[in-house]
CSV table of C-alpha atoms and ligand atoms in Angstrom, one decimal:
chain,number,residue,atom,x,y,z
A,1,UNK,CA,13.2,17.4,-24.8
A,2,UNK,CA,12.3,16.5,-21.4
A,3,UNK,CA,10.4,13.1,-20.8
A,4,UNK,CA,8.2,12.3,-17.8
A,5,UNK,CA,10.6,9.6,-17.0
A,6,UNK,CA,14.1,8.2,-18.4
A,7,UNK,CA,15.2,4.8,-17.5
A,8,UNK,CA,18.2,4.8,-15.8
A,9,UNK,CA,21.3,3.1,-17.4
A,10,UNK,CA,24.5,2.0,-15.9
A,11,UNK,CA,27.4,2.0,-17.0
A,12,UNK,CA,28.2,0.3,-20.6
A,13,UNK,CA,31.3,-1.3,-19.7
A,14,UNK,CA,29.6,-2.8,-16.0
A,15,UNK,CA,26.9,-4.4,-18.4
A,16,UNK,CA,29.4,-5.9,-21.2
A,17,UNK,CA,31.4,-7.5,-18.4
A,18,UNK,CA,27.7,-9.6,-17.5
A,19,UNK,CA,27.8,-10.0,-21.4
A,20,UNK,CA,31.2,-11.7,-21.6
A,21,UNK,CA,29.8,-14.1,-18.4
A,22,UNK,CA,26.9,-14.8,-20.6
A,23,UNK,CA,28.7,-15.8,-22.8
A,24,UNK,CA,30.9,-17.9,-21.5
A,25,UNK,CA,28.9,-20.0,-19.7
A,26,UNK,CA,26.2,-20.4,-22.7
A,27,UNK,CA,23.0,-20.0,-20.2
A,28,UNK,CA,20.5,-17.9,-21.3
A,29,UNK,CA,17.4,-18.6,-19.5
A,30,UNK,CA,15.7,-20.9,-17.4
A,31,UNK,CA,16.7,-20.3,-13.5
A,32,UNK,CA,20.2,-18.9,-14.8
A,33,UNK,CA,23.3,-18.1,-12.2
A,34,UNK,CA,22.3,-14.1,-12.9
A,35,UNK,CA,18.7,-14.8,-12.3
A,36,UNK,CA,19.4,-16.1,-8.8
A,37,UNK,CA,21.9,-13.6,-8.1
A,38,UNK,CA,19.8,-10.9,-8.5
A,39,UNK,CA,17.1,-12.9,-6.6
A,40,UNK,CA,19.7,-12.9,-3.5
A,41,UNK,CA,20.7,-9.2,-4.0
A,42,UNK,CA,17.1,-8.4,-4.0
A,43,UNK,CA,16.3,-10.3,-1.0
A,44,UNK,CA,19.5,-8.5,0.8
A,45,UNK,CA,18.4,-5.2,-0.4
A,46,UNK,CA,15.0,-5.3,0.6
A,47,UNK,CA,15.8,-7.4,4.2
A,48,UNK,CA,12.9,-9.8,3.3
A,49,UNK,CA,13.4,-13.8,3.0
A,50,UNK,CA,11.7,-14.6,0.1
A,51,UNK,CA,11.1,-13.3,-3.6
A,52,UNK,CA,10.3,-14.6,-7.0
A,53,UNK,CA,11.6,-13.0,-10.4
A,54,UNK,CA,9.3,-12.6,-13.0
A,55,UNK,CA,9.0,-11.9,-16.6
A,56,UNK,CA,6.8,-8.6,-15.7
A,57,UNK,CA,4.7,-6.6,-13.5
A,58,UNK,CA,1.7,-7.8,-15.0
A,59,UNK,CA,2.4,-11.5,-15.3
A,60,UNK,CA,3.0,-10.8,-11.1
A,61,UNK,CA,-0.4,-10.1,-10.6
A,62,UNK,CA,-1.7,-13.1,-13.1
A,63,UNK,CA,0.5,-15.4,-10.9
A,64,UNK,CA,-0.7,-13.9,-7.3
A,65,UNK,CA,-4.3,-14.0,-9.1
A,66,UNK,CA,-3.9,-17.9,-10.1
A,67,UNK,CA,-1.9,-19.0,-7.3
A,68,UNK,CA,-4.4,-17.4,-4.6
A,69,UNK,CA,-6.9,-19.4,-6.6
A,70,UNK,CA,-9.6,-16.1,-6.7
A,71,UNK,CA,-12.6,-16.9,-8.0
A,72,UNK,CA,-16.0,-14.0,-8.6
A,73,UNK,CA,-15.5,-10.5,-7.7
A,74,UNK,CA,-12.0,-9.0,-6.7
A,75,UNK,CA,-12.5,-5.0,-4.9
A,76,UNK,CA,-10.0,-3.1,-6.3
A,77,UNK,CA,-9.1,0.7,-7.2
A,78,UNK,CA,-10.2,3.0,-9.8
A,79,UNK,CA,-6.9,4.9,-9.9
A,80,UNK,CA,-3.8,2.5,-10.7
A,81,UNK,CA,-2.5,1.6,-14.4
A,82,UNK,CA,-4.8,-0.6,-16.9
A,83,UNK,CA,-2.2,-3.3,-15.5
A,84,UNK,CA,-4.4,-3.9,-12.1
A,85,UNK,CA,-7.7,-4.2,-13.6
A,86,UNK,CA,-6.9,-6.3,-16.7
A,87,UNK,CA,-4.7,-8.8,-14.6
A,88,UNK,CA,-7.9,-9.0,-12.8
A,89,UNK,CA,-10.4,-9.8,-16.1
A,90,UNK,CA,-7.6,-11.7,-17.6
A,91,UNK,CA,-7.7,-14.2,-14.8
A,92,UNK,CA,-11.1,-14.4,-15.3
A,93,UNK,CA,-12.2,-12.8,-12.1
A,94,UNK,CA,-14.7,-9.5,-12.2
A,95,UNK,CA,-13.0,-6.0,-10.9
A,96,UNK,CA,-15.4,-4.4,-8.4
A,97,UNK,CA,-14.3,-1.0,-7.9
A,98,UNK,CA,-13.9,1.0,-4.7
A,99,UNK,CA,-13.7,4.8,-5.0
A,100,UNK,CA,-10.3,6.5,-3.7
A,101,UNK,CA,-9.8,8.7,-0.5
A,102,UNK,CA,-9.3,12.4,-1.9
A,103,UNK,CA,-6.4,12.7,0.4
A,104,UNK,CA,-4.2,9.8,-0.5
A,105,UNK,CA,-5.5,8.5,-3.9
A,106,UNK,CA,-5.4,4.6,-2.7
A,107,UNK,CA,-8.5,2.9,-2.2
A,108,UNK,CA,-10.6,4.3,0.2
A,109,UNK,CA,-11.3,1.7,2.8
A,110,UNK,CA,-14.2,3.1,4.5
A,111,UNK,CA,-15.6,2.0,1.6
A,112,UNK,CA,-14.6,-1.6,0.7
A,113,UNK,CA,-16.9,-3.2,3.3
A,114,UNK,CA,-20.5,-1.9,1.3
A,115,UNK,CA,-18.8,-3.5,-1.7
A,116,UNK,CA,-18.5,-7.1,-0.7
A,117,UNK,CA,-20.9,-9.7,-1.6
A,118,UNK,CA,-20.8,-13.1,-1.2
A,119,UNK,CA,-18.9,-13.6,-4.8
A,120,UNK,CA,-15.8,-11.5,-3.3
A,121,UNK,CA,-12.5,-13.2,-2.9
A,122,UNK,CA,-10.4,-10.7,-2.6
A,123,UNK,CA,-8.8,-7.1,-2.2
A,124,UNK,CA,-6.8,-6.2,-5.0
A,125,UNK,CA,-5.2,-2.3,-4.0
A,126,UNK,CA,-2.2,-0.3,-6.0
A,127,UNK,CA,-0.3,1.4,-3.5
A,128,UNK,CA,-0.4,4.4,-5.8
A,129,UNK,CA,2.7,6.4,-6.4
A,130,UNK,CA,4.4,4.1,-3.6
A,131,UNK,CA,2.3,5.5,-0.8
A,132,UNK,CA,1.5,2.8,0.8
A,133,UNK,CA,-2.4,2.0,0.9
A,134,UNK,CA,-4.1,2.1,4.7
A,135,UNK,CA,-2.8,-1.9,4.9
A,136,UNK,CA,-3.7,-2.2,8.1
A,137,UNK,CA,-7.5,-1.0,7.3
A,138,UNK,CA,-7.9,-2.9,4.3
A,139,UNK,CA,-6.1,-6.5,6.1
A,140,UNK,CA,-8.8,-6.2,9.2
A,141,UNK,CA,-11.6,-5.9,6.6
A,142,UNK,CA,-10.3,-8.7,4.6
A,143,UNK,CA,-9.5,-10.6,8.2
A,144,UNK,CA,-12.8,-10.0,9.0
A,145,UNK,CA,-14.6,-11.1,5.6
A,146,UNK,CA,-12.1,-14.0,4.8
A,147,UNK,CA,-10.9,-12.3,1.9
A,148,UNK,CA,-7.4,-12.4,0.3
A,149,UNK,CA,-5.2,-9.4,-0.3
A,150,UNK,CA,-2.8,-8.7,-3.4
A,151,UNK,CA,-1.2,-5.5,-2.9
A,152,UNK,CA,-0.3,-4.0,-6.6
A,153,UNK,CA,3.2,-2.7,-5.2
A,154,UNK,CA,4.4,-1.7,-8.9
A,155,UNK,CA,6.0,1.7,-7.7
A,156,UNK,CA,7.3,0.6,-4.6
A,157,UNK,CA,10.7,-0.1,-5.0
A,158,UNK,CA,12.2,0.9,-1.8
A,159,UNK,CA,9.4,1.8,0.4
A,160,UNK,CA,9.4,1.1,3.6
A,161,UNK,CA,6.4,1.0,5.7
A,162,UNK,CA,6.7,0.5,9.4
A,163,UNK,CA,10.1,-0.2,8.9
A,164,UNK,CA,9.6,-2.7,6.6
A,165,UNK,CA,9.5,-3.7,3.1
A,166,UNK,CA,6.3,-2.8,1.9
A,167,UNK,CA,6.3,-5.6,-0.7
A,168,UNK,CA,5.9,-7.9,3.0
A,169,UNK,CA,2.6,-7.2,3.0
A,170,UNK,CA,-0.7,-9.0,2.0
A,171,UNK,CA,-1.0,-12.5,1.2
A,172,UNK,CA,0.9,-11.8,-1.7
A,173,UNK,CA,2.4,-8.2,-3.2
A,174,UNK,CA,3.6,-7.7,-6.5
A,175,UNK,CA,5.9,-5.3,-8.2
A,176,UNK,CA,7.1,-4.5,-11.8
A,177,UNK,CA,10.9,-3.5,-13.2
A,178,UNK,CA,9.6,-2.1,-16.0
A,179,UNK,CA,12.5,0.2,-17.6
A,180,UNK,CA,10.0,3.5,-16.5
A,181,UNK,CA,10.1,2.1,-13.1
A,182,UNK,CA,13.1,3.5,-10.6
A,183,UNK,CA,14.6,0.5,-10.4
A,184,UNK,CA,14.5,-2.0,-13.4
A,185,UNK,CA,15.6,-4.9,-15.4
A,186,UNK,CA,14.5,-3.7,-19.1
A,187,UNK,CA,11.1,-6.0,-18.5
A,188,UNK,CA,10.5,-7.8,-14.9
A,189,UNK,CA,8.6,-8.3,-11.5
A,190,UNK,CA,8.6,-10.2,-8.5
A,191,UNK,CA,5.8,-12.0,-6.3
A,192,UNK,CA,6.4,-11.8,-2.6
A,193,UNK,CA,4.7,-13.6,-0.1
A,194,UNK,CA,5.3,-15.0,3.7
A,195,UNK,CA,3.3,-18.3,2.9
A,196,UNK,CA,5.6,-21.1,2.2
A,197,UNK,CA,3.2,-22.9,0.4
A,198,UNK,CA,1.9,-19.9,-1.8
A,199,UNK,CA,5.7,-19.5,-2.6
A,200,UNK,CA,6.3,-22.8,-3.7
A,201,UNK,CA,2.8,-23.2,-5.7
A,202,UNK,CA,3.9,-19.5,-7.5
A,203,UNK,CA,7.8,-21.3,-7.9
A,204,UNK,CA,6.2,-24.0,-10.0
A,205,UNK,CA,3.9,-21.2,-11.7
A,206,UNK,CA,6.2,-19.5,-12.9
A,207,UNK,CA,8.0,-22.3,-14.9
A,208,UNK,CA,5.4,-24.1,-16.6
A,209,UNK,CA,4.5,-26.0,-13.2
A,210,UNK,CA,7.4,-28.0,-13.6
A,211,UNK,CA,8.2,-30.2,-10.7
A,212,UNK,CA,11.1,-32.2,-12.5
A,213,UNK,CA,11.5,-32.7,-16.7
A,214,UNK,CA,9.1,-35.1,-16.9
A,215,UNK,CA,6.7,-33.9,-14.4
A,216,UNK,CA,4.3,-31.3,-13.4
A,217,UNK,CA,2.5,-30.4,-10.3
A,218,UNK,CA,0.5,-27.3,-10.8
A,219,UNK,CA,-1.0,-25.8,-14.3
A,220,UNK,CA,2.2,-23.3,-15.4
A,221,UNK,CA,3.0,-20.6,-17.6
A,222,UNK,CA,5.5,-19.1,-18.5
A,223,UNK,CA,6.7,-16.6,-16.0
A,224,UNK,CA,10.5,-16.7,-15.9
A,225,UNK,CA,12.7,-14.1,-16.6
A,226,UNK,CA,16.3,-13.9,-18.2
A,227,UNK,CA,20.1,-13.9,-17.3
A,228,UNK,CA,20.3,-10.4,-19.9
A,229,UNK,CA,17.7,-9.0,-17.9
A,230,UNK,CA,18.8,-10.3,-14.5
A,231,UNK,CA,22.1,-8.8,-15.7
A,232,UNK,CA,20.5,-5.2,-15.6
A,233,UNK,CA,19.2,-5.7,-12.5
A,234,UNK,CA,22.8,-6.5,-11.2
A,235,UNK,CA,23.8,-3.6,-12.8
A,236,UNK,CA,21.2,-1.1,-11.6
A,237,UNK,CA,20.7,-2.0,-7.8
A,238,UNK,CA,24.3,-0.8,-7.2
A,239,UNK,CA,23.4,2.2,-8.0
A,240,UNK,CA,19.5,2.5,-6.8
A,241,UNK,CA,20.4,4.2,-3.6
A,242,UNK,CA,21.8,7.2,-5.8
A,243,UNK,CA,19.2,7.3,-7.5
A,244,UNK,CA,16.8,7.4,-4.5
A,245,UNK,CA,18.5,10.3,-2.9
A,246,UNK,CA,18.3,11.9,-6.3
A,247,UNK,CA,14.9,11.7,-6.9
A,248,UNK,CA,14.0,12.5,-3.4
A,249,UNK,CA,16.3,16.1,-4.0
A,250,UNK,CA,14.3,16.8,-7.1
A,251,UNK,CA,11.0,15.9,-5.5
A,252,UNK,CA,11.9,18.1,-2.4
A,253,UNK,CA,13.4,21.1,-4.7
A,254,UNK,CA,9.9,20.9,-6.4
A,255,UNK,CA,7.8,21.5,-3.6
A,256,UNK,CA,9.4,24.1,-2.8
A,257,UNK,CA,9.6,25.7,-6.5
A,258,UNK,CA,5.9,25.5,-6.5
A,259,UNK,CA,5.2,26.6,-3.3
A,260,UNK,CA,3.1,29.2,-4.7
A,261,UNK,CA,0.8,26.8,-7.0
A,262,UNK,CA,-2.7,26.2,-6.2
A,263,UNK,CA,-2.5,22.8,-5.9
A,264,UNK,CA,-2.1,19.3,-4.1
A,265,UNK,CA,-0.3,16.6,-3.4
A,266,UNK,CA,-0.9,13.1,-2.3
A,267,UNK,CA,-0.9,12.9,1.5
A,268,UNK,CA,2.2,10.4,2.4
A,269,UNK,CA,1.3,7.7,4.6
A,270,UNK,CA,2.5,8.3,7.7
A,271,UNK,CA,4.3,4.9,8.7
A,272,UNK,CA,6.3,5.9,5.6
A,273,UNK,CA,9.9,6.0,4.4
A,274,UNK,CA,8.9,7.0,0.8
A,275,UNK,CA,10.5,6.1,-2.4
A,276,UNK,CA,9.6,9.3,-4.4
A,277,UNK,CA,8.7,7.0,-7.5
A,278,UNK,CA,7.0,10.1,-9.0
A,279,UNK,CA,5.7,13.6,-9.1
A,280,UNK,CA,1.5,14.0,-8.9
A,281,UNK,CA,0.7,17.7,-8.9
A,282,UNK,CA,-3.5,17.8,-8.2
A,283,UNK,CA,-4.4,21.3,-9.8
A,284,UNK,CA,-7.8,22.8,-8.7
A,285,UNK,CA,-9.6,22.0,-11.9
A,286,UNK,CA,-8.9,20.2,-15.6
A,287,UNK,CA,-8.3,23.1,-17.4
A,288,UNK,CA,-5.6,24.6,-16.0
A,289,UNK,CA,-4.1,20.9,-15.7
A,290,UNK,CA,-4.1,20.7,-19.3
A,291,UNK,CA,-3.4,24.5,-20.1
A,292,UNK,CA,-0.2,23.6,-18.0
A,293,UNK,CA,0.2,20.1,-20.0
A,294,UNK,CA,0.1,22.3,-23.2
A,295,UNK,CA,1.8,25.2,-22.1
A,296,UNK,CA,4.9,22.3,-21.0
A,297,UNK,CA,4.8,20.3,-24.6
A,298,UNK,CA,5.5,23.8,-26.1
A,299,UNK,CA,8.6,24.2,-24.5
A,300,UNK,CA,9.0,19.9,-25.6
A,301,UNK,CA,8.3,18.8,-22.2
A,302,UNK,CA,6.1,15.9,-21.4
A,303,UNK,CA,4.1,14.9,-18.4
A,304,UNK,CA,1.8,12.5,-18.2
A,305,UNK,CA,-1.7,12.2,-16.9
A,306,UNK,CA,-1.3,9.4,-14.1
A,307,UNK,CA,-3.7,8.4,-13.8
A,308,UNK,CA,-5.9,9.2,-16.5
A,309,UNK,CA,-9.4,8.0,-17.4
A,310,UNK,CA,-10.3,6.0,-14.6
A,311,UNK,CA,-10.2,2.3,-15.2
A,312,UNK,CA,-14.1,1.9,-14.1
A,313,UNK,CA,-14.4,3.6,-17.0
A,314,UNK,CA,-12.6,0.8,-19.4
A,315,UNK,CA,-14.6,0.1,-22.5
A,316,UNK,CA,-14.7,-4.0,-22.0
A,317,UNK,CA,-16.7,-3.0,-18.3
A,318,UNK,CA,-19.7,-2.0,-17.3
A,319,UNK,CA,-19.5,1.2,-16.1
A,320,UNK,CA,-19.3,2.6,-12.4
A,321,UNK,CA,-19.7,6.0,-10.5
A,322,UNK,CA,-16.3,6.7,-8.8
A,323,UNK,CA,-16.7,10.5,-8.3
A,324,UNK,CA,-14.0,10.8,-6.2
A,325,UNK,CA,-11.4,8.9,-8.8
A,326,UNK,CA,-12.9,11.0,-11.7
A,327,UNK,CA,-12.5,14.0,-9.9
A,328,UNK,CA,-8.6,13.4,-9.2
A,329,UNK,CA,-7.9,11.5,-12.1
A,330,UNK,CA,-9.1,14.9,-14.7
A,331,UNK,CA,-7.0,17.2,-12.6
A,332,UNK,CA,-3.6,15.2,-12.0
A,333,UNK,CA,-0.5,15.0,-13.9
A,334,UNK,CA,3.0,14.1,-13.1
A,335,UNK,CA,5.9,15.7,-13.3
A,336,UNK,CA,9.6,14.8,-15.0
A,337,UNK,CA,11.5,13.1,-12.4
A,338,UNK,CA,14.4,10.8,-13.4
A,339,UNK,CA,18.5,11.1,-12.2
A,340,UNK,CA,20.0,13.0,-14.6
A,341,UNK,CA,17.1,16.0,-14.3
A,342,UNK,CA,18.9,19.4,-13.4
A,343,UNK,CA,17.8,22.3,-11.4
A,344,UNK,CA,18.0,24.7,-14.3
A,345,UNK,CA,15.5,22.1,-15.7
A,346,UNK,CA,13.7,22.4,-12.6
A,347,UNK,CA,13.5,25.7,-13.0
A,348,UNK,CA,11.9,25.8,-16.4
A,349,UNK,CA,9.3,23.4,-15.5
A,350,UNK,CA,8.0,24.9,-12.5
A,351,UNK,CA,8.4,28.4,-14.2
A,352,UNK,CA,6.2,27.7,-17.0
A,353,UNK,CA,3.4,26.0,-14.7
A,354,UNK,CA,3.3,29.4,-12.6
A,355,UNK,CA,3.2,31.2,-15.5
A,356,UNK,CA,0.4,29.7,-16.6
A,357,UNK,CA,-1.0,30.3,-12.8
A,358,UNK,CA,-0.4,33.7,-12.9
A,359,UNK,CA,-1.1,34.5,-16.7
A,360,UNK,CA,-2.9,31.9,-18.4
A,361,UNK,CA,-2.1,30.6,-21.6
A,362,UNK,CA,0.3,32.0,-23.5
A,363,UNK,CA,0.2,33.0,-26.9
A,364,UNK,CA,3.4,34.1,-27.5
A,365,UNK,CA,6.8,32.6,-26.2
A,366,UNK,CA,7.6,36.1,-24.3
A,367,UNK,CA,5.9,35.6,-21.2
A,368,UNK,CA,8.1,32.3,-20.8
A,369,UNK,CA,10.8,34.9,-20.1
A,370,UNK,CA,9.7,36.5,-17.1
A,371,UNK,CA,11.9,36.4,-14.6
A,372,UNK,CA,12.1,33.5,-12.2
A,373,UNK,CA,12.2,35.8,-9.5
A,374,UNK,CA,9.0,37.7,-9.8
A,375,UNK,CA,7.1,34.4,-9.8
A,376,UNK,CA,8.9,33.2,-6.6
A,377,UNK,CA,11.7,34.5,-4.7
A,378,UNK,CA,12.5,31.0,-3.1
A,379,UNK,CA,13.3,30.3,-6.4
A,380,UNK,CA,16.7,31.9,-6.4
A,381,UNK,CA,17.8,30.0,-3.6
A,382,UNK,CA,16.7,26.5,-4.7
A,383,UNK,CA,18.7,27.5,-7.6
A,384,UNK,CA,22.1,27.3,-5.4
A,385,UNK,CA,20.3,23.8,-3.7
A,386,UNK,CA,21.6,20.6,-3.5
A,387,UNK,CA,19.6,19.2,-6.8
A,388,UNK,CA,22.1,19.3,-10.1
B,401,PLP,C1,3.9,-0.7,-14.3
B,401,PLP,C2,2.7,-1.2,-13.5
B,401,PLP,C3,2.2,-2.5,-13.7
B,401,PLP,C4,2.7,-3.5,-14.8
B,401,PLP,O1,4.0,-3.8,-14.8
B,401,PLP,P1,4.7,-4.3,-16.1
B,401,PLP,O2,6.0,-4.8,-15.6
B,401,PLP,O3,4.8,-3.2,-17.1
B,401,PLP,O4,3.9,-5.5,-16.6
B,401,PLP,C5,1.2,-3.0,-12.9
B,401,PLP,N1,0.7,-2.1,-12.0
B,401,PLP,C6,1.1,-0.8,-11.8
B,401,PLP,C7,0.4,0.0,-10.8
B,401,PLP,C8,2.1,-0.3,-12.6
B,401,PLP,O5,2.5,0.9,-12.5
């Protein structure tokens, strides 16, 4: 069985040894010694001064939501997980969507501006995939309109834009370590921001707005994460440079694999050092998409339809045209990619989508034999690549 994704796990021994520290010292939660450790690593890792850990990807955006005080609408993307949207209704606030650019799948900023009304607070954009959103496009609208900007950065564990950190962008961006994200802690997030004030406001946030035991500055919630999940954390960033340069030789042996597919892929940013946080293959039209979905789950592989329906199309909201959204979002899937995928899985993958290319449906398993070869000669030599 081949899963979309796998989380990655370290090693059992490197995790038992943060066990044993656990404990010892008897501290489970609440601002533990892991918990800032992995807050320090973080910050290290990433070069960037300031981060908060948080229970999840979703509570990230509630807390940039609250702490940004947003009231009315909030412009935001089509194409992201439900996450985006419903952090957005949760707080209260009412998602105005923006259609995607057809190139890039992020919000397409040419079209923000004919959105805003006098209720709009902010931009709320997923960076989708980790390619990076136009930021600088969607900050001089929002410069211009006195908006605020949350960038959903949930996939963007390691991408660099301009050099940078792209989670140093916006008045606030958000990510998730979610166990299918690349890097993760089991459950967790992190706000980051360069405002001082919004830092400490989202500090107090995150702990019930507690500004001593007996007293409280701010209305809180509960936002903190844990010294077992901190401890995965520790763990895994050791190791998340591997498993960067792994997924970026899968991605890479991929494209080439399917060079003969009729299809698309996301247009990378080009300010970009990219994460490859996932595979999006754009076919030409919804039924080969899902004749290659089907064709895949016979041989007990499973890709998922990111992102898939569009979220203007959520049953709690009134309804909105986003042709280009629905148009990408029917036709795209993603592809395994996790650090213990092999080439010779590779190779079945990408041989079962061009069969379906080059024969349509099969009815019978004998056609999954043809020969790699006659679908792809650069096949044989990606075989001998670097990807195992
Ligand atoms: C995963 C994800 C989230 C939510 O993160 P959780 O940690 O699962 O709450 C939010 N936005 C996007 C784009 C995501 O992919």
């Amino acid at each position: 069985m081949i899963p979309v994704t796998k989380p990655f796990l370290p090693g059992i021994q490197e995790f038992e040894s943060y066990m044993s520290s656990i404990w010892e010292r008897q501290w489970l939660t609440n601002n533990g010694p892991l918990v800032n450790e992995l807050e320090l690593k973080l910050k290290n890792y990433l070069n960037i001064k300031h981060l908060l850990y948080v229970s999840n990807g979703t509570m990230a955006l509630q807390i940039a939501i609250k702490a940004l005080d947003l009231k009315g609408e909030i412009i935001t993307t089509p194409f992201s997980f439900v996450a985006t949207t419903n952090s957005i209704v949760w707080e209260g606030c009412t998602p105005v969507f923006v259609d995607i650019d057809g190139e890039t799948f992020n919000i397409d900023p040419a079209k923000i501006e004919a959105a805003i009304t006098p209720k709009t607070s902010a931009i709320l954009a997923t960076h989708v995939y980790g390619n990076p959103c136009d930021i600088d496009a969607i900050q001089k609208i929002a410069d211009q309109h006195s908006l605020k900007v949350i960038f959903d950065a949930a996939h963007c564990f390691g991408t660099k834009y301009k050099n940078k950190s792209v989670f140093e962008y916006g008045d606030i961006s958000t990510t998730s370590f979610h166990a299918t994200k690349l890097f993760h802690t089991i459950e967790g997030g992190a706000v980051f921001t360069k405002c001082p004030d919004l830092l400490k406001k989202m500090a107090l946030m995150r702990n019930f707005g507690h500004n001593g035991p007996d007293e409280f500055a701010e209305l809180g919630i509960n936002g903190k994460n844990c010294e077992f999940h901190a401890a995965m954390g520790l763990c895994n960033l050791k190791q998340v440079d591997d498993i960067l340069d792994k997924r970026r030789l899968l991605s890479f042996y991929y494209w080439k694999a399917l060079a003969p597919l009729k299809a698309k892929y996301p247009k990378l940013n080009e300010n970009l050092d990219y994460n490859y946080a996932y595979f999006p293959v754009l076919f030409e039209n919804e039924e080969f998409m899902l004749n290659c979905l089907k064709a895949l789950e016979n041989e007990k592989i499973y890709c998922r339809r990111y992102f898939y329906p569009p979220l203007s199309s959520l049953p709690f909201l009134a309804p909105s045209y986003m042709p280009v959204c629905e148009s990408v979002s029917s036709r795209i899937m993603c592809l395994p990619l996790y650090h213990t995928l092999t080439s010779s899985d590779l190779d079945l993958i990408t041989r079962i989508i061009l069969r379906v290319q080059n024969y349509g449906q099969p009815e019978s398993s004998e056609k999954v034999n043809v020969p790699i070869e006659a679908l792809h000669p650069a096949l044989t030599i990606a075989q001998n690549g670097a990807a195992h």
